[in-house]
mmCIF file of N, CA and C in Angstrom:
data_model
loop_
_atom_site.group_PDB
_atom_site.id
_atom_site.type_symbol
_atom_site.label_atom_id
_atom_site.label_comp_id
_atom_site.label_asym_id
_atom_site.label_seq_id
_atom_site.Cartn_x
_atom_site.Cartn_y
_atom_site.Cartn_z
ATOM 1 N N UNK A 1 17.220 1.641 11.202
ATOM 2 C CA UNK A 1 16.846 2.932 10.647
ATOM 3 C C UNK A 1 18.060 3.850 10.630
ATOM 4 N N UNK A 2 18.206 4.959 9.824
ATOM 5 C CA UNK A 2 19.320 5.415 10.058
ATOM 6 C C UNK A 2 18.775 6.577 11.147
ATOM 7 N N UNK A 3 19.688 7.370 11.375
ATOM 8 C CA UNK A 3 19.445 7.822 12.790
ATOM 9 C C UNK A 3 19.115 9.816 12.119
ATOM 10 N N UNK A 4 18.593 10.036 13.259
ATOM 11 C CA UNK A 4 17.946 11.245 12.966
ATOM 12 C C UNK A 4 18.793 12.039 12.401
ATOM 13 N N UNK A 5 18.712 13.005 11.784
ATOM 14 C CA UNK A 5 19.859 13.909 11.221
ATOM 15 C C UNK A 5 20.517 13.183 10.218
ATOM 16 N N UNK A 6 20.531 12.112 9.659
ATOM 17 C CA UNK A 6 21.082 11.615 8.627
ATOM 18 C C UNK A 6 20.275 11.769 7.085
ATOM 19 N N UNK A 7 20.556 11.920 6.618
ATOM 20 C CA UNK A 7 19.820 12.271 5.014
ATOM 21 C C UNK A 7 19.296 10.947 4.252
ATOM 22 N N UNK A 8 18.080 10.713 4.094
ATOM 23 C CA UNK A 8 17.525 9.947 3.908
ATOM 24 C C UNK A 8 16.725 9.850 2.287
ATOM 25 N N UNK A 9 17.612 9.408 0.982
ATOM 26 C CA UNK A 9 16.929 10.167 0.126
ATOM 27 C C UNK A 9 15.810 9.370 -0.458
ATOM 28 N N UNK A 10 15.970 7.774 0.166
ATOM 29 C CA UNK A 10 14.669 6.735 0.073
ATOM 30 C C UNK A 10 13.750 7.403 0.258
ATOM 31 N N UNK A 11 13.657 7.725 1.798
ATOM 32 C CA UNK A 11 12.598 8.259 2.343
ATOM 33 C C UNK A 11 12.227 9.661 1.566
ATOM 34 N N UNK A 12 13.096 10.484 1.990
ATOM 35 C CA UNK A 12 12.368 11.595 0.675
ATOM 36 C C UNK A 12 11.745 11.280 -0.494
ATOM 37 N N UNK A 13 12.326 10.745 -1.157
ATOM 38 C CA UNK A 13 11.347 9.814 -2.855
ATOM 39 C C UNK A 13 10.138 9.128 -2.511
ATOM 40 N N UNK A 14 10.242 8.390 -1.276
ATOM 41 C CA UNK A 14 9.111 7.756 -0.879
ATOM 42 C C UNK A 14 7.770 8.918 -0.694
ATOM 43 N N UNK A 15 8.333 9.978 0.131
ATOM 44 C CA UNK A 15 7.105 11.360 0.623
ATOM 45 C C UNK A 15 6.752 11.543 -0.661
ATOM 46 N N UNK A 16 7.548 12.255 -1.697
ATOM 47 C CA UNK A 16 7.142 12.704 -2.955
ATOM 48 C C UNK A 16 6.301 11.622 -3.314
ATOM 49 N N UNK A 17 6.272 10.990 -3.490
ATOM 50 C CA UNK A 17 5.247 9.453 -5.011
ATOM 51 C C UNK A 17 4.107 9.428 -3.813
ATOM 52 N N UNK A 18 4.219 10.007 -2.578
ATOM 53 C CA UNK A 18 2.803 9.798 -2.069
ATOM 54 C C UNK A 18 1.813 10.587 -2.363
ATOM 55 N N UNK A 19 2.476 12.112 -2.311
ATOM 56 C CA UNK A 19 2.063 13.286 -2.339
ATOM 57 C C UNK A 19 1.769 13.084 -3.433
ATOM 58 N N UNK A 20 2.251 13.073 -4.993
ATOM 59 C CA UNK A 20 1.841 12.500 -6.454
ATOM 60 C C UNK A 20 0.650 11.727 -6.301
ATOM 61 N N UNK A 21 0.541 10.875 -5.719
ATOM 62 C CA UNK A 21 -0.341 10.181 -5.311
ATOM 63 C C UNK A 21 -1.635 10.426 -4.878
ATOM 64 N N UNK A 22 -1.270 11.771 -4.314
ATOM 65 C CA UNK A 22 -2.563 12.444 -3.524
ATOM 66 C C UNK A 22 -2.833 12.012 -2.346
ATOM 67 N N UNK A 23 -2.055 11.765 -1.348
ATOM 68 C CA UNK A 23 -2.286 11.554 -0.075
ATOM 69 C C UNK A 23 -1.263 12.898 0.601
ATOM 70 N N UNK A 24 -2.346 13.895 0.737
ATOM 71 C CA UNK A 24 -1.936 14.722 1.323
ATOM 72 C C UNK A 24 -1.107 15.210 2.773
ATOM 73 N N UNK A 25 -1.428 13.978 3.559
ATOM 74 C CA UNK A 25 -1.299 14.320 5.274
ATOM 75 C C UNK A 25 -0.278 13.557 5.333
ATOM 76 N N UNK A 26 1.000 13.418 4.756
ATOM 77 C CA UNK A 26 1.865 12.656 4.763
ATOM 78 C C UNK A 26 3.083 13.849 5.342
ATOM 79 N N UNK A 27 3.230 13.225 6.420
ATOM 80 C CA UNK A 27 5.109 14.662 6.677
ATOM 81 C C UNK A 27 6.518 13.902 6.429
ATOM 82 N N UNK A 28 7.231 13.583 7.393
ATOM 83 C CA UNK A 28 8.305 12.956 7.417
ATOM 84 C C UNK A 28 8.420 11.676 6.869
ATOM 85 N N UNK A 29 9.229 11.302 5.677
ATOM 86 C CA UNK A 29 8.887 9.469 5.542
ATOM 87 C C UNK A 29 10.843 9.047 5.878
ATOM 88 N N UNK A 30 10.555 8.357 6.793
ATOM 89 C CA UNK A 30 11.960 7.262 7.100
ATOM 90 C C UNK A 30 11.694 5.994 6.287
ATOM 91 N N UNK A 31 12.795 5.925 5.608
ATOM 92 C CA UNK A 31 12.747 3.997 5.437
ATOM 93 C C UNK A 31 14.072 3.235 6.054
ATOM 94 N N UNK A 32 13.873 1.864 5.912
ATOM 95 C CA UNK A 32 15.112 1.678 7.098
ATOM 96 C C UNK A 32 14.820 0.255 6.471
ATOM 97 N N UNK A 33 15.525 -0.846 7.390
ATOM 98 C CA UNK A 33 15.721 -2.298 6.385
ATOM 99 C C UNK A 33 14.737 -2.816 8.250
ATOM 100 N N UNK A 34 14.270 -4.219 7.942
ATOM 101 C CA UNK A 34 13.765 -4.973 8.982
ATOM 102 C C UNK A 34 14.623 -6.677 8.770
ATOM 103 N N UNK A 35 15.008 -7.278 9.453
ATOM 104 C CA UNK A 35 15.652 -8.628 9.637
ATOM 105 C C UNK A 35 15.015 -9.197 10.793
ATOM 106 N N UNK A 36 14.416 -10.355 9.908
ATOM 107 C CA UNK A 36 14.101 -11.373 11.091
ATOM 108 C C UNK A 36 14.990 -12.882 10.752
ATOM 109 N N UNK A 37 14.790 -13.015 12.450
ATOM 110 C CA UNK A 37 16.057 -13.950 12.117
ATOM 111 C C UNK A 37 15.325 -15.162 13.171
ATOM 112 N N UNK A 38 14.935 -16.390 13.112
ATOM 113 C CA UNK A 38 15.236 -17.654 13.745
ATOM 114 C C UNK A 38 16.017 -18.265 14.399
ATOM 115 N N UNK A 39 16.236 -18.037 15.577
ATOM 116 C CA UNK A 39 17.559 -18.278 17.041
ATOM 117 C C UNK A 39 16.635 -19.501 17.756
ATOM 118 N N UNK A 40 17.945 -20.592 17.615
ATOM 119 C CA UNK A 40 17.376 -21.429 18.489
ATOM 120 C C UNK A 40 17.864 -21.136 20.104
ATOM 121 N N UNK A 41 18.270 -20.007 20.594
ATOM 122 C CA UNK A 41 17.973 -19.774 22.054
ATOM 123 C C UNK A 41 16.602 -19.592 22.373
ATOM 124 N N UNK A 42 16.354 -19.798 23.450
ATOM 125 C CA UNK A 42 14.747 -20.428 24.149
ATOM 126 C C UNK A 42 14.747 -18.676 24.993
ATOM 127 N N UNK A 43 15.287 -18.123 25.958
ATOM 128 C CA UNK A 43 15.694 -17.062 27.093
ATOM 129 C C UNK A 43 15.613 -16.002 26.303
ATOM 130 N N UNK A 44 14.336 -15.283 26.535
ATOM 131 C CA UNK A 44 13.902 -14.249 25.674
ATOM 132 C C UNK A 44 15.192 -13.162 26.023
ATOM 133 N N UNK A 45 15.666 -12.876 27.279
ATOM 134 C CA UNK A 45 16.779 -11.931 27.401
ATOM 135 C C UNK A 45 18.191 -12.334 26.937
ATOM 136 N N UNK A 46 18.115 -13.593 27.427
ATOM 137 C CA UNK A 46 19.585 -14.120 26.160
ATOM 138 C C UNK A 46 19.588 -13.922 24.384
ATOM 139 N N UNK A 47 18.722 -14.087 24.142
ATOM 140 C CA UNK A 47 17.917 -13.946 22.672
ATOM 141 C C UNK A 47 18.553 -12.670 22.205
ATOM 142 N N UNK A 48 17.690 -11.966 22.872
ATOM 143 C CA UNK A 48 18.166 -10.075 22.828
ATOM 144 C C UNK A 48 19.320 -9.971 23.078
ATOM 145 N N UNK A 49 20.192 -10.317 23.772
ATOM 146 C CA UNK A 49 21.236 -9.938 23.952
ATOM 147 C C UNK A 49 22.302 -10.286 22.631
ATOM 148 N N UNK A 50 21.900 -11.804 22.519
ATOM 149 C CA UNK A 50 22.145 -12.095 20.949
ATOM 150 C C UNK A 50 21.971 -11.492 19.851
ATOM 151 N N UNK A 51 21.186 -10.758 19.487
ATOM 152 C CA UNK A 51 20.510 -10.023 18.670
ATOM 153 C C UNK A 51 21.117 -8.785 18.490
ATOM 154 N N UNK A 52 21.605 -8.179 19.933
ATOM 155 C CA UNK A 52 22.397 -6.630 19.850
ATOM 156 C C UNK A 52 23.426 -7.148 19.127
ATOM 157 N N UNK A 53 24.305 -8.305 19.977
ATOM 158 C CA UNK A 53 25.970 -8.375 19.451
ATOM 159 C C UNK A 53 25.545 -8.735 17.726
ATOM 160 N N UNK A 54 24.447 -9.035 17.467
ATOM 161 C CA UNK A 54 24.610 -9.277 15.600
ATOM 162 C C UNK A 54 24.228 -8.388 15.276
ATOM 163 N N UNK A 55 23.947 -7.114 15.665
ATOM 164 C CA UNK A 55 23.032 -6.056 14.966
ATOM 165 C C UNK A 55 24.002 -5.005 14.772
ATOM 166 N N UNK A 56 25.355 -4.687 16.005
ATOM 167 C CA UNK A 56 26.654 -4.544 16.835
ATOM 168 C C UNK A 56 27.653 -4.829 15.069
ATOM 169 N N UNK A 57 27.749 -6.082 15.335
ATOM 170 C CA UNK A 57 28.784 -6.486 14.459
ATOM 171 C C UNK A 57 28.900 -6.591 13.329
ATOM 172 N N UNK A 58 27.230 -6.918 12.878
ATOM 173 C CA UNK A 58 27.262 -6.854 11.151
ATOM 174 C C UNK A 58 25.761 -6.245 10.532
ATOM 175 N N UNK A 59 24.731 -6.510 11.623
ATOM 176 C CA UNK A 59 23.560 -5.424 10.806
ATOM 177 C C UNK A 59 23.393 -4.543 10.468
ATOM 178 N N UNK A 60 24.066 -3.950 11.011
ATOM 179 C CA UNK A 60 23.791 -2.193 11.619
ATOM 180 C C UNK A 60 25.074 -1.629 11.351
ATOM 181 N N UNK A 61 24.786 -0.234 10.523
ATOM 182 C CA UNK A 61 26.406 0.344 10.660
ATOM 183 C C UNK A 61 25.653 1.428 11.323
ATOM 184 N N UNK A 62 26.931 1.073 12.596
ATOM 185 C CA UNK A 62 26.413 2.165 13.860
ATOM 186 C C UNK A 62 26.973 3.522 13.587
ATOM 187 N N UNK A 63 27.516 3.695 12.553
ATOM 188 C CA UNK A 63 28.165 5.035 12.328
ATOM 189 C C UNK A 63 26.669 5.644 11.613
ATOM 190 N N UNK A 64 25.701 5.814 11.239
ATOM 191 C CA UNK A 64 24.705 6.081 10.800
ATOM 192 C C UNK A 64 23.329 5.612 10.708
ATOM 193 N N UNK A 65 23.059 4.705 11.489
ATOM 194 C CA UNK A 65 22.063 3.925 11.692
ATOM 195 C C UNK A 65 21.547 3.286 13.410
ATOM 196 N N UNK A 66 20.841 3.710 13.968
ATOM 197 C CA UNK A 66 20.028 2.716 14.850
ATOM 198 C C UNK A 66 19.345 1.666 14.777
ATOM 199 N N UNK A 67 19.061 0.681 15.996
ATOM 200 C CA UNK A 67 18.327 -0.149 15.856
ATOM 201 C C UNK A 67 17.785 -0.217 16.899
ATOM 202 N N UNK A 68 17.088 -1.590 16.746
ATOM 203 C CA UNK A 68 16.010 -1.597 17.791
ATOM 204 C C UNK A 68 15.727 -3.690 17.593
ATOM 205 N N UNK A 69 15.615 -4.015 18.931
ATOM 206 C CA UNK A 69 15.141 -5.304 19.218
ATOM 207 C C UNK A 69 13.995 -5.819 19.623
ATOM 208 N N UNK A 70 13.319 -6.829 18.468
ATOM 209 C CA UNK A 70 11.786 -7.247 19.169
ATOM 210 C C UNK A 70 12.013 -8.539 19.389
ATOM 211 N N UNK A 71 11.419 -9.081 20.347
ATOM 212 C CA UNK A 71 11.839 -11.050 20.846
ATOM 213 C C UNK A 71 9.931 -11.124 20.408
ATOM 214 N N UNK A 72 9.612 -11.753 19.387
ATOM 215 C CA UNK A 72 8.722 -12.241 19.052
ATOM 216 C C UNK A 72 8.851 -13.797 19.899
ATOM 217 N N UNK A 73 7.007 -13.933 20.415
ATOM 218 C CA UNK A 73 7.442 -15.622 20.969
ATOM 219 C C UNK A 73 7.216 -16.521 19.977
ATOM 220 N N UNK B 1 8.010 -7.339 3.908
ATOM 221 C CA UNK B 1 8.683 -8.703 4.003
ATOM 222 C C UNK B 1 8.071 -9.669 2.506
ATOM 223 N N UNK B 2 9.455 -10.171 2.207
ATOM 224 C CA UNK B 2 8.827 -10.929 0.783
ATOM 225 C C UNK B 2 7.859 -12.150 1.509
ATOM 226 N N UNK B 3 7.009 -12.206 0.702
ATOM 227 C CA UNK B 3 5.879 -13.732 1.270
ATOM 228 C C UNK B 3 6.757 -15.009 1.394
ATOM 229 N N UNK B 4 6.266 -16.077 2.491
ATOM 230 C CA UNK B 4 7.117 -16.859 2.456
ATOM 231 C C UNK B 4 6.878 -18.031 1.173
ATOM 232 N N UNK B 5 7.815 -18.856 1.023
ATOM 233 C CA UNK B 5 8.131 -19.221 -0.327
ATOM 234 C C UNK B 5 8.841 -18.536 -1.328
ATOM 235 N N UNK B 6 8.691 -17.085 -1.216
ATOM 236 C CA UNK B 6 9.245 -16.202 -2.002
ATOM 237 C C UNK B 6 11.375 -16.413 -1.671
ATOM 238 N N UNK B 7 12.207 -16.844 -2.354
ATOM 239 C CA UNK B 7 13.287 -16.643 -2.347
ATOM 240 C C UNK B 7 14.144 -15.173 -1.539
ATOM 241 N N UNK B 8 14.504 -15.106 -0.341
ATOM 242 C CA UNK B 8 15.508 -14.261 -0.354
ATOM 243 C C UNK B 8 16.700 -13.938 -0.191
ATOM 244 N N UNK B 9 17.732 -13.959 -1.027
ATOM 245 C CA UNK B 9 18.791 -13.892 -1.424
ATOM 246 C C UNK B 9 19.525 -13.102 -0.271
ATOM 247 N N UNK B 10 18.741 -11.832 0.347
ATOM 248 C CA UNK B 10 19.862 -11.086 0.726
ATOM 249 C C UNK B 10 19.646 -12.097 2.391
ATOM 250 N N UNK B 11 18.478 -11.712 2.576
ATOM 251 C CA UNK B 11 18.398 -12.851 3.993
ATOM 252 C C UNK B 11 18.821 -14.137 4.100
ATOM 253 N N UNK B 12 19.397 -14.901 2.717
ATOM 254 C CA UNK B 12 20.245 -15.734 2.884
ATOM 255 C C UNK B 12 21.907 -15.443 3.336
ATOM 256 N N UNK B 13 21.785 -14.504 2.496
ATOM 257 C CA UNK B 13 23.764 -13.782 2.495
ATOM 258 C C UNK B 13 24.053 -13.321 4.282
ATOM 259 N N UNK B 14 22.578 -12.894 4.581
ATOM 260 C CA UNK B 14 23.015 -12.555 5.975
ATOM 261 C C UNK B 14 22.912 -13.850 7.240
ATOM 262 N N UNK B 15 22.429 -14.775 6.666
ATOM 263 C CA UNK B 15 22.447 -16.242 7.561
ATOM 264 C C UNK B 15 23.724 -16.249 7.273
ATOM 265 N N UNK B 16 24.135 -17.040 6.571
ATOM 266 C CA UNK B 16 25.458 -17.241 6.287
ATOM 267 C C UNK B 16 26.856 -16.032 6.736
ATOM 268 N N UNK B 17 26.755 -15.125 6.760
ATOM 269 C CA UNK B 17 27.571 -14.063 7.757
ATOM 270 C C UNK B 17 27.628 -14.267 8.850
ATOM 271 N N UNK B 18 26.532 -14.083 9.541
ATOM 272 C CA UNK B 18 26.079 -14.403 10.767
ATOM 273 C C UNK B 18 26.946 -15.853 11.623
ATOM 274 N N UNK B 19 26.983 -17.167 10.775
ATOM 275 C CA UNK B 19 27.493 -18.146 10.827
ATOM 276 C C UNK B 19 29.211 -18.155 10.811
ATOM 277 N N UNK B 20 29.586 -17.384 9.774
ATOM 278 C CA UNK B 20 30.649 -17.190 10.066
ATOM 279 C C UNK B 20 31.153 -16.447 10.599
ATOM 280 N N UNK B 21 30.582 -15.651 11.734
ATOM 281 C CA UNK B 21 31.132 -14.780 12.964
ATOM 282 C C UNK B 21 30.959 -15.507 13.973
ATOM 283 N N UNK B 22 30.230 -16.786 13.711
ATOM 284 C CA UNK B 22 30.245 -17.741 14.790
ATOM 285 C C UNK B 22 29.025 -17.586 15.602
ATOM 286 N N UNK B 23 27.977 -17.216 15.234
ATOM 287 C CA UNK B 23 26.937 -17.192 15.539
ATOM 288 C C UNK B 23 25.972 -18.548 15.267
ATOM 289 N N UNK B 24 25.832 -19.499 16.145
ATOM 290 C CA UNK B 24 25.442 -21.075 15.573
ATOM 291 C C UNK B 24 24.181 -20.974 15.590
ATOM 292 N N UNK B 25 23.643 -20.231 16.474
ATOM 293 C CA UNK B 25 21.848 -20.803 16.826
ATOM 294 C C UNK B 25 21.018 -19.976 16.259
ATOM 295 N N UNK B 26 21.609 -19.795 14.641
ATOM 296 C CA UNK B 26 20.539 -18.722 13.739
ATOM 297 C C UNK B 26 19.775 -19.730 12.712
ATOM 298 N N UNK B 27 18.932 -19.593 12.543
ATOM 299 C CA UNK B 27 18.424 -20.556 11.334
ATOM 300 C C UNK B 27 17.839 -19.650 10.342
ATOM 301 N N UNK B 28 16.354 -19.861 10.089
ATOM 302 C CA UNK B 28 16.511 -18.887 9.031
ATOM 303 C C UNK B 28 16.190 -17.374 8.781
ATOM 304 N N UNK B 29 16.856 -16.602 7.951
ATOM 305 C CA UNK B 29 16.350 -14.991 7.700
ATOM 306 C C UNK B 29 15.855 -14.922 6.942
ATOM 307 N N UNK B 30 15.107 -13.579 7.360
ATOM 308 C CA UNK B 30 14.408 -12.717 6.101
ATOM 309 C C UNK B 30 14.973 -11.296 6.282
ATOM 310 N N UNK B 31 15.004 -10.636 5.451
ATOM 311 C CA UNK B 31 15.341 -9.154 5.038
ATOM 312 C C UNK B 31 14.262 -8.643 4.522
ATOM 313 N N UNK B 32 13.785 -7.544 5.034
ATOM 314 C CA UNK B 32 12.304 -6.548 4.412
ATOM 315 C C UNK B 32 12.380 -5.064 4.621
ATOM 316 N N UNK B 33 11.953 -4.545 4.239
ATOM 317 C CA UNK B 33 12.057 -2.887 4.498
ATOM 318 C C UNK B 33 10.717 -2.977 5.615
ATOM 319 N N UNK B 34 11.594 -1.436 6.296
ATOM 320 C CA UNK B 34 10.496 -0.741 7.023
ATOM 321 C C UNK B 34 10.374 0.327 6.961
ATOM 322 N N UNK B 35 9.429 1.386 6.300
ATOM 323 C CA UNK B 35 8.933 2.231 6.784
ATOM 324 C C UNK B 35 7.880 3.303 7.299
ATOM 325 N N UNK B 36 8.924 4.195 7.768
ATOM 326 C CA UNK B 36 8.170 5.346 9.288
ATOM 327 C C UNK B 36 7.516 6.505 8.124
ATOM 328 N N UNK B 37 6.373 6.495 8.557
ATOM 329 C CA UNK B 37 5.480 7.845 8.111
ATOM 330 C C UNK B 37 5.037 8.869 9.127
ATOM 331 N N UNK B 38 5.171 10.073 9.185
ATOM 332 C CA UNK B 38 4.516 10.398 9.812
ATOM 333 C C UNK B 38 3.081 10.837 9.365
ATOM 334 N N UNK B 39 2.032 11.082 9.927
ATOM 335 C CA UNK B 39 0.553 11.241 9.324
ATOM 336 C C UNK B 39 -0.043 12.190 9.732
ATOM 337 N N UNK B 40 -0.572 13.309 9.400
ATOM 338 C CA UNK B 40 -1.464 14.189 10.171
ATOM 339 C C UNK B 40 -2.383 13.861 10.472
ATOM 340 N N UNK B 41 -3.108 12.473 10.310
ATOM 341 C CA UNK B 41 -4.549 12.100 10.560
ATOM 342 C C UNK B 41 -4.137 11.600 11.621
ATOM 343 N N UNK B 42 -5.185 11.811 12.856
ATOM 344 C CA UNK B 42 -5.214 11.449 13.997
ATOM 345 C C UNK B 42 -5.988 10.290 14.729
ATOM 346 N N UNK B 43 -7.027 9.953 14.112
ATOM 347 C CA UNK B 43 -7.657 8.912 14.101
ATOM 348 C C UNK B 43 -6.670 7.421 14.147
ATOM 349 N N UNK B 44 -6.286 6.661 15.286
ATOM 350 C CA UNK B 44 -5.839 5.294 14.803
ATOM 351 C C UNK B 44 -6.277 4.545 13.363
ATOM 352 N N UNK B 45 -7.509 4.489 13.318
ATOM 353 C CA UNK B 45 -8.161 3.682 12.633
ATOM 354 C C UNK B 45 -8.113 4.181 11.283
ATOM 355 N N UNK B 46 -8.530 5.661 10.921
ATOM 356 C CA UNK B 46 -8.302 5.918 9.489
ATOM 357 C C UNK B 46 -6.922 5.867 9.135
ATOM 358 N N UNK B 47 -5.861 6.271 10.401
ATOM 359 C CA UNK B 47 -4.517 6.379 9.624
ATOM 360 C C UNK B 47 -4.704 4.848 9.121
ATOM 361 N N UNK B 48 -4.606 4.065 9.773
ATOM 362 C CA UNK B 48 -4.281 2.701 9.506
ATOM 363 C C UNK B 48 -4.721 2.022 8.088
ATOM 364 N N UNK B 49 -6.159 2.879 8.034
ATOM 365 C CA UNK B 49 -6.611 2.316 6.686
ATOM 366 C C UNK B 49 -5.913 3.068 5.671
ATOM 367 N N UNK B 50 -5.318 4.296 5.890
ATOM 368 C CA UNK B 50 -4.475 5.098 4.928
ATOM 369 C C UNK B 50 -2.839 4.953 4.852
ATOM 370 N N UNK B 51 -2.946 3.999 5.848
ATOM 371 C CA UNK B 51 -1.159 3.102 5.759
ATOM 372 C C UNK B 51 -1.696 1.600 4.752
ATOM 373 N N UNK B 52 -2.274 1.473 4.981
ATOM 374 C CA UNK B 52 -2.942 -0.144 3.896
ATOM 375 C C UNK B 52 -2.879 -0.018 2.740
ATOM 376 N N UNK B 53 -3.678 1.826 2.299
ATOM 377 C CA UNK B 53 -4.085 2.132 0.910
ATOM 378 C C UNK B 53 -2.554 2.129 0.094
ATOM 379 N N UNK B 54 -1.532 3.249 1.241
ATOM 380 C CA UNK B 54 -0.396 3.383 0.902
ATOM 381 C C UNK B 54 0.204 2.090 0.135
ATOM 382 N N UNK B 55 0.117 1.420 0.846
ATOM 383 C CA UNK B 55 1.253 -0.193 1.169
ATOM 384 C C UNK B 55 0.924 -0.668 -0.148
ATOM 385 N N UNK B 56 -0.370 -0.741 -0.355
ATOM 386 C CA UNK B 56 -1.131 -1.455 -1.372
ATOM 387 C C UNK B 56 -0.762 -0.725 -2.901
ATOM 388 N N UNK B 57 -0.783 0.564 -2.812
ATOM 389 C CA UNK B 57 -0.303 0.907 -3.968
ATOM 390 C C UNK B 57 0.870 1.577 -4.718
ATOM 391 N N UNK B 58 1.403 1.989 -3.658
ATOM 392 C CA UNK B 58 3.012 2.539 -4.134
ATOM 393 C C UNK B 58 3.999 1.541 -3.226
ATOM 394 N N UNK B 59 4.045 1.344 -1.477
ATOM 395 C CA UNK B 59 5.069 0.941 -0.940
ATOM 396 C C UNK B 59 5.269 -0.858 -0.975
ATOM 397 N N UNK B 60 4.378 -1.411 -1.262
ATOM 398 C CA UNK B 60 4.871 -2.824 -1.149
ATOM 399 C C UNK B 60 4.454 -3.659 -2.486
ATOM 400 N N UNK B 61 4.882 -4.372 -2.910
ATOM 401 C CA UNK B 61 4.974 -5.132 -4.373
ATOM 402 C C UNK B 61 4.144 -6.394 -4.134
ATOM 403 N N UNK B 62 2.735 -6.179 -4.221
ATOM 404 C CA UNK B 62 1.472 -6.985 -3.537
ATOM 405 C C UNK B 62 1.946 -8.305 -3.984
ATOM 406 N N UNK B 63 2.846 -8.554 -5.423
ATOM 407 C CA UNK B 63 2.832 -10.151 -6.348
ATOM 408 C C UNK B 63 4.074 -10.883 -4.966
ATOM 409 N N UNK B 64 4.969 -10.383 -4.549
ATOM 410 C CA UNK B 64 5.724 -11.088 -3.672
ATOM 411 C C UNK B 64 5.964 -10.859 -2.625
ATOM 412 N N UNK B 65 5.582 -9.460 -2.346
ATOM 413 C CA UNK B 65 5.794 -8.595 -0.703
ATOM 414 C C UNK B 65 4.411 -8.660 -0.084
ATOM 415 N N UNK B 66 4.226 -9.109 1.614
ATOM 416 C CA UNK B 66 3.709 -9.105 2.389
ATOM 417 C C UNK B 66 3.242 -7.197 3.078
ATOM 418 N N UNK B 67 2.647 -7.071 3.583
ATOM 419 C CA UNK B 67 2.892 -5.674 4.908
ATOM 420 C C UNK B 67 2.416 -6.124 5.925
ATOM 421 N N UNK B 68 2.423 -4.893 6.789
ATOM 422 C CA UNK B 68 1.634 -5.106 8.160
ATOM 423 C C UNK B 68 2.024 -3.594 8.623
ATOM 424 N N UNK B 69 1.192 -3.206 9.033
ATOM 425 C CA UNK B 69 0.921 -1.308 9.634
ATOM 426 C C UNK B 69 0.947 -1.630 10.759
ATOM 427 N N UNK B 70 1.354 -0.674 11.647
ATOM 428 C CA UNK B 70 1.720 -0.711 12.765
ATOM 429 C C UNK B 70 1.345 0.942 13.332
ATOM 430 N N UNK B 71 0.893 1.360 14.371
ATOM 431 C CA UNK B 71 0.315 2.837 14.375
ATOM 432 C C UNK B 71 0.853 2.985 15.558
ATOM 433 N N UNK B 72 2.237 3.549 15.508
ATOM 434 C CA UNK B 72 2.259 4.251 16.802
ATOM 435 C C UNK B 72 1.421 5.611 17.191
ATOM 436 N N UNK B 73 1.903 5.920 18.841
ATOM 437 C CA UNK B 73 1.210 6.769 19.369
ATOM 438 C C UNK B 73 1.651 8.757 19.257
#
């Protein structure tokens, strides 16, 4: 996701076409990208740890974006 | 997330990155959007059915894209 305070104009376009839409109770919309990925490590904390250094090095540009790690079993 | 069978190109480009940073024990990706709404409806259950309606008709492309709502607290 990109990180708070960053300008988001997906997400803005996204609020508008809802509101068009007529779904009124809509406030803030973030959009952000999701990657799932298939690791043959077994060690749910090794996994994750794997997961930062790729998220670290090439998912994520940490200059404007957060992330976040789920170890699905 | 595109349905599986559905081709994805960019979640291929990012296996293959991944590999050549030397990352061995990735097999396969997917790439999907995510996003954060916030909702004034308070109800779990109606938001949820009003994240579905959403998904279903403006945010996800029912012929090749999957969803799944998720309601935080």
């Amino acid at each position: 996701m990109l990180k708070a305070g960053v300008l988001d104009p997906q997400g803005k376009a996204i609020g508008q076409a809802l509101h068009h839409l007529g779904f009124s109770g809509v406030g803030e919309v973030r959009a952000g990208k999701v990657i799932e990925l298939e690791l043959a490590e077994t060690d749910p904390a090794t996994a994750q740890a794997q997961a930062e250094d790729m998220a670290r090095r090439l998912l994520a540009n940490m200059v404007i974006e957060s992330f976040r790690v789920e170890i699905a079993p």
